[in-house]
Short mmCIF file of C-alpha atoms in Angstrom, two decimals:
data_model
loop_
_atom_site.label_atom_id
_atom_site.label_comp_id
_atom_site.label_asym_id
_atom_site.label_seq_id
_atom_site.Cartn_x
_atom_site.Cartn_y
_atom_site.Cartn_z
CA MET L 1419 -15.97 -24.25 -4.86
CA GLN L 1420 -16.86 -27.55 -3.52
CA ARG L 1421 -16.59 -26.21 0.47
CA ASP L 1422 -17.46 -28.81 1.85
CA GLN L 1423 -14.68 -30.89 -0.15
CA LEU L 1424 -12.49 -28.24 0.89
CA ALA L 1425 -12.82 -27.92 4.09
CA ASP L 1426 -12.46 -31.43 4.90
CA PHE L 1427 -8.41 -32.00 3.34
CA LEU L 1428 -8.00 -28.27 4.48
CA ARG L 1429 -8.20 -29.86 8.22
CA ARG L 1430 -7.22 -33.29 7.69
CA ARG L 1431 -3.83 -32.17 6.28
CA ARG L 1432 -3.26 -29.08 8.58
CA GLU L 1433 -3.88 -32.69 11.36
CA ALA L 1434 -1.20 -34.77 10.19
CA ILE L 1435 1.31 -32.18 10.22
CA ARG L 1436 3.60 -32.30 13.13
CA PRO L 1437 5.33 -29.41 13.50
CA ALA L 1438 8.45 -29.63 13.63
CA GLU L 1439 8.08 -30.42 9.79
CA VAL L 1440 7.50 -26.97 9.41
CA GLY L 1441 10.36 -25.58 12.30
CA LEU L 1442 8.05 -25.18 15.15
CA THR L 1443 8.59 -26.01 18.56
CA GLU L 1444 6.04 -28.75 20.09
CA GLY L 1445 5.52 -27.60 23.13
CA PRO L 1446 4.74 -29.11 26.68
CA ARG L 1447 0.85 -28.63 26.65
CA ARG L 1448 0.15 -29.06 22.88
CA ARG L 1449 -3.10 -31.17 22.91
CA THR L 1450 -3.01 -32.15 19.43
CA THR L 1451 -0.27 -33.51 17.21
CA GLY L 1452 -0.61 -31.00 14.22
CA LEU L 1453 -0.55 -27.80 13.83
CA ARG L 1454 -3.12 -25.81 15.23
CA ARG L 1455 -4.70 -23.37 13.11
CA GLU L 1456 -3.07 -19.48 13.96
CA GLU L 1457 0.44 -21.62 13.24
CA VAL L 1458 -1.41 -22.47 9.68
CA ALA L 1459 -2.98 -18.44 9.51
CA MET L 1460 1.15 -17.61 10.34
CA LEU L 1461 2.63 -20.07 8.02
CA ALA L 1462 0.52 -19.19 5.55
CA GLY L 1463 0.77 -14.89 6.31
CA VAL L 1464 -3.24 -14.99 6.71
CA SER L 1465 -5.96 -14.53 9.34
CA VAL L 1466 -7.06 -17.36 12.23
CA ASP L 1467 -10.46 -16.39 11.09
CA TYR L 1468 -10.39 -16.81 8.08
CA VAL L 1469 -8.32 -19.93 8.51
CA VAL L 1470 -11.25 -21.13 10.29
CA ARG L 1471 -13.99 -20.24 7.44
CA LEU L 1472 -11.58 -21.87 5.40
CA GLU L 1473 -12.35 -25.26 7.58
CA GLN L 1474 -16.23 -25.07 8.09
CA SER L 1475 -16.95 -24.43 4.60
CA ARG L 1476 -17.88 -20.66 5.69
CA SER L 1477 -15.40 -18.67 2.89
CA SER L 1478 -15.16 -17.42 -0.19
CA GLN L 1479 -13.71 -18.56 -3.00
CA PRO L 1480 -9.69 -18.40 -2.04
CA SER L 1481 -7.65 -16.97 -4.67
CA PRO L 1482 -4.81 -18.24 -6.59
CA GLN L 1483 -2.40 -16.85 -4.29
CA LEU L 1484 -3.62 -17.69 -1.13
CA LEU L 1485 -4.29 -21.07 -2.32
CA GLY L 1486 -0.37 -21.26 -3.01
CA ALA L 1487 0.25 -19.78 0.49
CA LEU L 1488 -2.34 -22.60 2.29
CA ALA L 1489 0.15 -24.89 -0.20
CA ARG L 1490 3.59 -23.67 0.75
CA ALA L 1491 2.94 -24.19 4.93
CA LEU L 1492 1.17 -27.15 4.50
CA ARG L 1493 3.78 -29.10 2.75
CA LEU L 1494 1.89 -29.98 -0.34
CA SER L 1495 2.99 -32.22 -2.85
CA ASP L 1496 2.40 -31.64 -5.93
CA ASP L 1497 -0.99 -33.21 -6.13
CA GLU L 1498 -2.44 -32.33 -3.16
CA ARG L 1499 -1.48 -28.89 -4.29
CA ASP L 1500 -3.31 -29.53 -7.99
CA HIS L 1501 -6.34 -31.03 -5.48
CA LEU L 1502 -6.42 -28.23 -3.48
CA PHE L 1503 -6.57 -26.07 -6.47
CA HIS L 1504 -9.64 -28.42 -8.20
CA LEU L 1505 -11.41 -28.10 -4.32
CA ALA L 1506 -11.63 -24.03 -4.78
CA GLY L 1507 -12.86 -24.02 -8.19
CA HIS L 1508 -9.70 -22.56 -9.95
CA ARG L 1509 -7.27 -24.65 -12.68
CA PRO L 1510 -3.61 -25.98 -11.05
CA PRO L 1511 -0.89 -23.66 -11.90
CA PRO L 1512 1.77 -25.03 -14.03
CA ALA L 1513 4.58 -26.51 -12.29
CA ASP L 1514 6.33 -23.42 -11.70
CA GLY L 1515 4.02 -21.02 -10.63
CA VAL L 1516 3.74 -21.83 -7.16
CA ALA L 1517 7.28 -22.13 -5.25
CA ARG L 1518 8.48 -25.62 -5.01
CA LEU L 1519 8.21 -27.27 -1.88
CA ALA L 1520 11.83 -27.83 0.01
CA ARG L 1521 11.72 -31.24 0.40
CA ALA L 1522 11.03 -32.87 4.55
CA GLY L 1523 14.53 -33.80 4.20
CA LEU L 1524 16.37 -30.47 3.98
CA ILE L 1525 13.75 -29.06 6.12
CA ARG L 1526 15.14 -31.11 8.65
CA MET L 1527 17.96 -30.12 7.96
CA LEU L 1528 17.45 -26.34 8.62
CA ASP L 1529 16.12 -27.13 12.55
CA LEU L 1530 19.07 -29.91 13.02
CA LEU L 1531 21.63 -26.39 11.72
CA GLY L 1532 20.01 -24.19 14.92
CA ASP L 1533 21.90 -21.38 15.05
CA THR L 1534 23.36 -21.35 12.17
CA PRO L 1535 22.26 -19.69 9.89
CA ALA L 1536 20.98 -21.95 6.59
CA PHE L 1537 18.55 -21.88 3.04
CA VAL L 1538 17.06 -24.07 0.95
CA LEU L 1539 17.35 -22.95 -2.47
CA SER L 1540 15.92 -23.96 -6.51
CA ASP L 1541 18.03 -24.62 -8.69
CA LEU L 1542 17.34 -21.11 -10.26
CA GLY L 1543 18.68 -18.94 -6.98
CA GLU L 1544 14.79 -19.29 -5.25
CA ILE L 1545 15.07 -19.36 -1.78
CA LEU L 1546 12.28 -21.97 -0.77
CA ALA L 1547 12.98 -22.14 2.90
CA GLN L 1548 15.37 -20.70 5.75
CA ASN L 1549 15.90 -21.02 9.15
CA ARG L 1550 14.80 -18.39 11.51
CA THR L 1551 18.64 -17.44 11.41
CA ALA L 1552 19.40 -16.85 8.45
CA VAL L 1553 15.57 -14.96 7.98
CA LEU L 1554 18.02 -12.57 10.76
CA LEU L 1555 20.74 -12.42 8.71
CA MET L 1556 19.09 -11.66 5.26
CA GLY L 1557 15.81 -10.87 5.52
CA ASP L 1558 12.63 -13.40 4.72
CA HIS L 1559 12.61 -14.27 1.22
CA THR L 1560 10.09 -17.39 0.82
CA ALA L 1561 7.02 -14.15 0.27
CA PHE L 1562 8.31 -13.03 -3.28
CA SER L 1563 6.17 -13.97 -6.36
CA GLY L 1564 7.04 -13.90 -10.23
CA ASP L 1565 10.66 -12.66 -11.09
CA ARG L 1566 11.31 -11.27 -7.92
CA ARG L 1567 11.33 -14.57 -6.66
CA TYR L 1568 14.26 -15.24 -8.25
CA LEU L 1569 18.11 -14.01 -6.91
CA VAL L 1570 19.57 -13.37 -10.12
CA HIS L 1571 16.92 -11.39 -11.14
CA ARG L 1572 16.69 -9.27 -8.07
CA TRP L 1573 20.21 -9.05 -8.12
CA PHE L 1574 20.28 -6.66 -11.65
CA THR L 1575 17.31 -5.43 -11.21
CA GLU L 1576 16.94 -3.78 -7.68
CA SER L 1577 20.04 -2.01 -5.89
CA ALA L 1578 18.50 -2.72 -2.30
CA THR L 1579 19.73 -6.59 -3.10
CA ARG L 1580 23.06 -5.22 -4.02
CA ALA L 1581 23.68 -3.01 -0.94
CA VAL L 1582 24.39 -5.89 1.35
CA CYS L 1583 27.49 -6.79 -0.94
CA PRO L 1584 30.06 -4.80 -0.22
CA PRO L 1585 31.23 -2.83 -3.83
CA GLU L 1586 34.49 -4.82 -4.92
CA GLU L 1587 32.65 -7.77 -4.71
CA ARG L 1588 29.34 -6.95 -6.53
CA GLU L 1589 31.45 -7.34 -9.71
CA ARG L 1590 32.66 -11.16 -8.57
CA HIS L 1591 29.26 -11.97 -7.06
CA ALA L 1592 27.70 -11.33 -10.29
CA ARG L 1593 29.13 -13.06 -13.05
CA GLN L 1594 28.91 -16.35 -10.35
CA LEU L 1595 25.08 -15.52 -10.46
CA VAL L 1596 25.10 -15.74 -14.13
CA ALA L 1597 27.10 -18.89 -14.77
CA ASP L 1598 24.80 -20.98 -12.26
CA LEU L 1599 22.18 -20.29 -14.53
CA ARG L 1600 23.94 -20.47 -17.67
CA ALA L 1601 24.72 -23.82 -15.90
CA ALA L 1602 20.92 -24.46 -14.98
CA ALA L 1603 19.98 -23.63 -18.54
CA GLY L 1604 21.62 -26.26 -20.26
CA ARG L 1605 19.97 -28.87 -17.80
CA ARG L 1606 16.76 -27.38 -18.26
CA SER L 1607 17.38 -27.51 -22.26
CA GLY L 1608 13.52 -25.58 -23.84
CA ASP L 1609 12.19 -25.44 -20.23
CA PRO L 1610 10.64 -21.83 -20.44
CA THR L 1611 10.48 -21.04 -16.88
CA VAL L 1612 14.31 -21.07 -17.31
CA THR L 1613 14.15 -19.15 -21.37
CA GLY L 1614 11.21 -17.04 -19.89
CA LEU L 1615 13.82 -16.07 -17.02
CA ILE L 1616 16.86 -15.02 -19.22
CA GLU L 1617 14.42 -13.93 -21.60
CA ARG L 1618 12.73 -11.04 -19.37
CA LEU L 1619 16.33 -10.12 -17.53
CA HIS L 1620 18.27 -9.58 -21.12
CA ALA L 1621 15.55 -7.43 -21.10
CA ALA L 1622 16.21 -4.93 -18.12
CA SER L 1623 19.87 -5.38 -17.42
CA ALA L 1624 22.91 -4.06 -19.84
CA ASP L 1625 24.75 -5.97 -16.91
CA PHE L 1626 23.27 -9.11 -17.57
CA ARG L 1627 23.22 -9.15 -21.40
CA CYS L 1628 26.95 -8.08 -20.62
CA LEU L 1629 28.28 -11.15 -19.00
CA TRP L 1630 25.85 -13.68 -20.23
CA ALA L 1631 27.43 -13.41 -23.88
CA GLU L 1632 30.61 -14.23 -22.13
CA HIS L 1633 29.42 -17.77 -22.31
CA GLU L 1634 30.74 -18.21 -18.18
CA VAL L 1635 29.81 -21.65 -17.06
CA GLY L 1636 29.97 -23.29 -13.21
CA VAL L 1637 27.44 -23.91 -10.51
CA ARG L 1638 28.23 -22.44 -6.81
CA ARG L 1639 29.72 -25.67 -4.40
CA ALA L 1640 32.07 -23.55 -1.82
CA ASP L 1641 32.32 -19.26 -1.38
CA ARG L 1642 33.55 -16.65 0.97
CA LYS L 1643 31.37 -13.70 0.68
CA THR L 1644 31.30 -10.95 2.87
CA LEU L 1645 27.81 -9.41 3.98
CA LEU L 1646 27.06 -5.49 4.67
CA HIS L 1647 24.29 -6.10 7.65
CA PRO L 1648 21.95 -3.16 8.30
CA ARG L 1649 22.46 -3.50 12.14
CA VAL L 1650 25.62 -5.43 12.82
CA GLY L 1651 27.48 -4.43 10.34
CA ARG L 1652 30.07 -6.33 8.23
CA LEU L 1653 30.38 -9.76 8.22
CA LEU L 1654 32.24 -12.53 6.06
CA MET L 1655 31.06 -15.04 5.51
CA ASP L 1656 32.18 -19.33 4.33
CA CYS L 1657 29.13 -20.63 2.08
CA GLU L 1658 29.08 -23.87 2.18
CA THR L 1659 26.32 -25.79 -1.37
CA LEU L 1660 25.18 -28.72 -1.10
CA VAL L 1661 23.39 -30.33 -3.93
CA THR L 1662 20.42 -32.60 -4.46
CA PRO L 1663 21.77 -35.62 -6.93
CA ASP L 1664 18.97 -34.39 -9.26
CA GLN L 1665 20.47 -30.65 -8.92
CA GLY L 1666 17.03 -29.26 -7.40
CA GLN L 1667 17.33 -28.01 -4.89
CA GLN L 1668 20.10 -26.53 -2.68
CA LEU L 1669 20.75 -26.45 0.75
CA LEU L 1670 23.46 -23.27 1.11
CA VAL L 1671 24.95 -23.27 4.83
CA LEU L 1672 26.85 -20.30 6.51
CA THR L 1673 29.09 -19.89 8.90
CA PRO L 1674 30.75 -17.19 10.39
CA ALA L 1675 34.64 -16.70 8.73
CA ASP L 1676 36.63 -15.07 11.64
CA ASP L 1677 35.73 -14.27 15.06
CA GLU L 1678 34.23 -10.58 14.66
CA THR L 1679 31.60 -12.77 12.59
CA ARG L 1680 31.04 -15.02 15.03
CA GLU L 1681 30.64 -12.02 17.67
CA ARG L 1682 28.25 -9.83 15.59
CA LEU L 1683 25.91 -12.85 14.81
CA ASP L 1684 25.75 -13.39 18.41
CA LEU L 1685 24.66 -9.85 19.02
CA LEU L 1686 22.42 -10.56 16.15
CA ARG L 1687 20.28 -14.21 17.57
CA VAL L 1688 20.27 -11.05 20.91
CA LEU L 1689 18.08 -8.42 18.98
CA GLY L 1690 15.82 -10.37 16.99
CA THR L 1691 14.15 -9.47 14.14
CA GLN L 1692 12.64 -5.96 15.83
CA GLU L 1693 12.67 -3.17 13.15
CA PHE L 1694 14.04 -4.99 10.69
CA PRO L 1695 14.55 -3.43 7.92
CA THR L 1696 12.33 -4.14 5.37
CA GLU L 1697 13.75 -2.33 2.08
CA HIS L 1698 17.12 -4.87 2.83
CA ALA L 1699 14.41 -8.60 2.43
#
């Protein structure tokens, strides 16, 4: 572990990022153009004291999981992330071993959308970033690990994920998830990340096996869905999906489809995140 080099790299990357790049407001009294240590700690889910010790070359060796969290918090590129792992004395993970970073342009669009719920997803349905309103609507989905990162896996293995969708819409939603995964598998033929996910879903869910056997293919561009929120009730949302040219990432924007839903979303913003039921996250 190269403590001094690790400390210098983390400090310089922190100072190079403007708060707006990670969805934070700069405020009138900010002394530095970069992030504060407490902001990095908040984004990475670690203590401020540990960030301080890392930057002062006094820390123990950080785990791969912590390094992945720091890489996401500091918006590191793949090369920078690998360099971070090397400095900490770890072998860099495979390309998909750490959740890929949302593209900077898509992050800026999340900020511009403001009170409109929006997410950045990978082509496998992993949420890479979401704005505050999206967190209020669906919970924080950016901290999942393993197969739980993928919505399609949670849908077929966890009843709490399906509970946010009315029973009459669940079959249609399941078919859409499988058809979208089938399209991604076609684009990424032979990719072990995709084939492994499909194999594990086959082993975990009979419903998935049945739908996969039907060989339906389709990438969702626009949709209308109903969400059952535990605090404000039934929400009818129009969903628009914008796809990057290489189809690697998507921007999903949700807008209220009727006046009642618009009013309930306004109420949700007022209520904020206090006592958000974690089982629905």
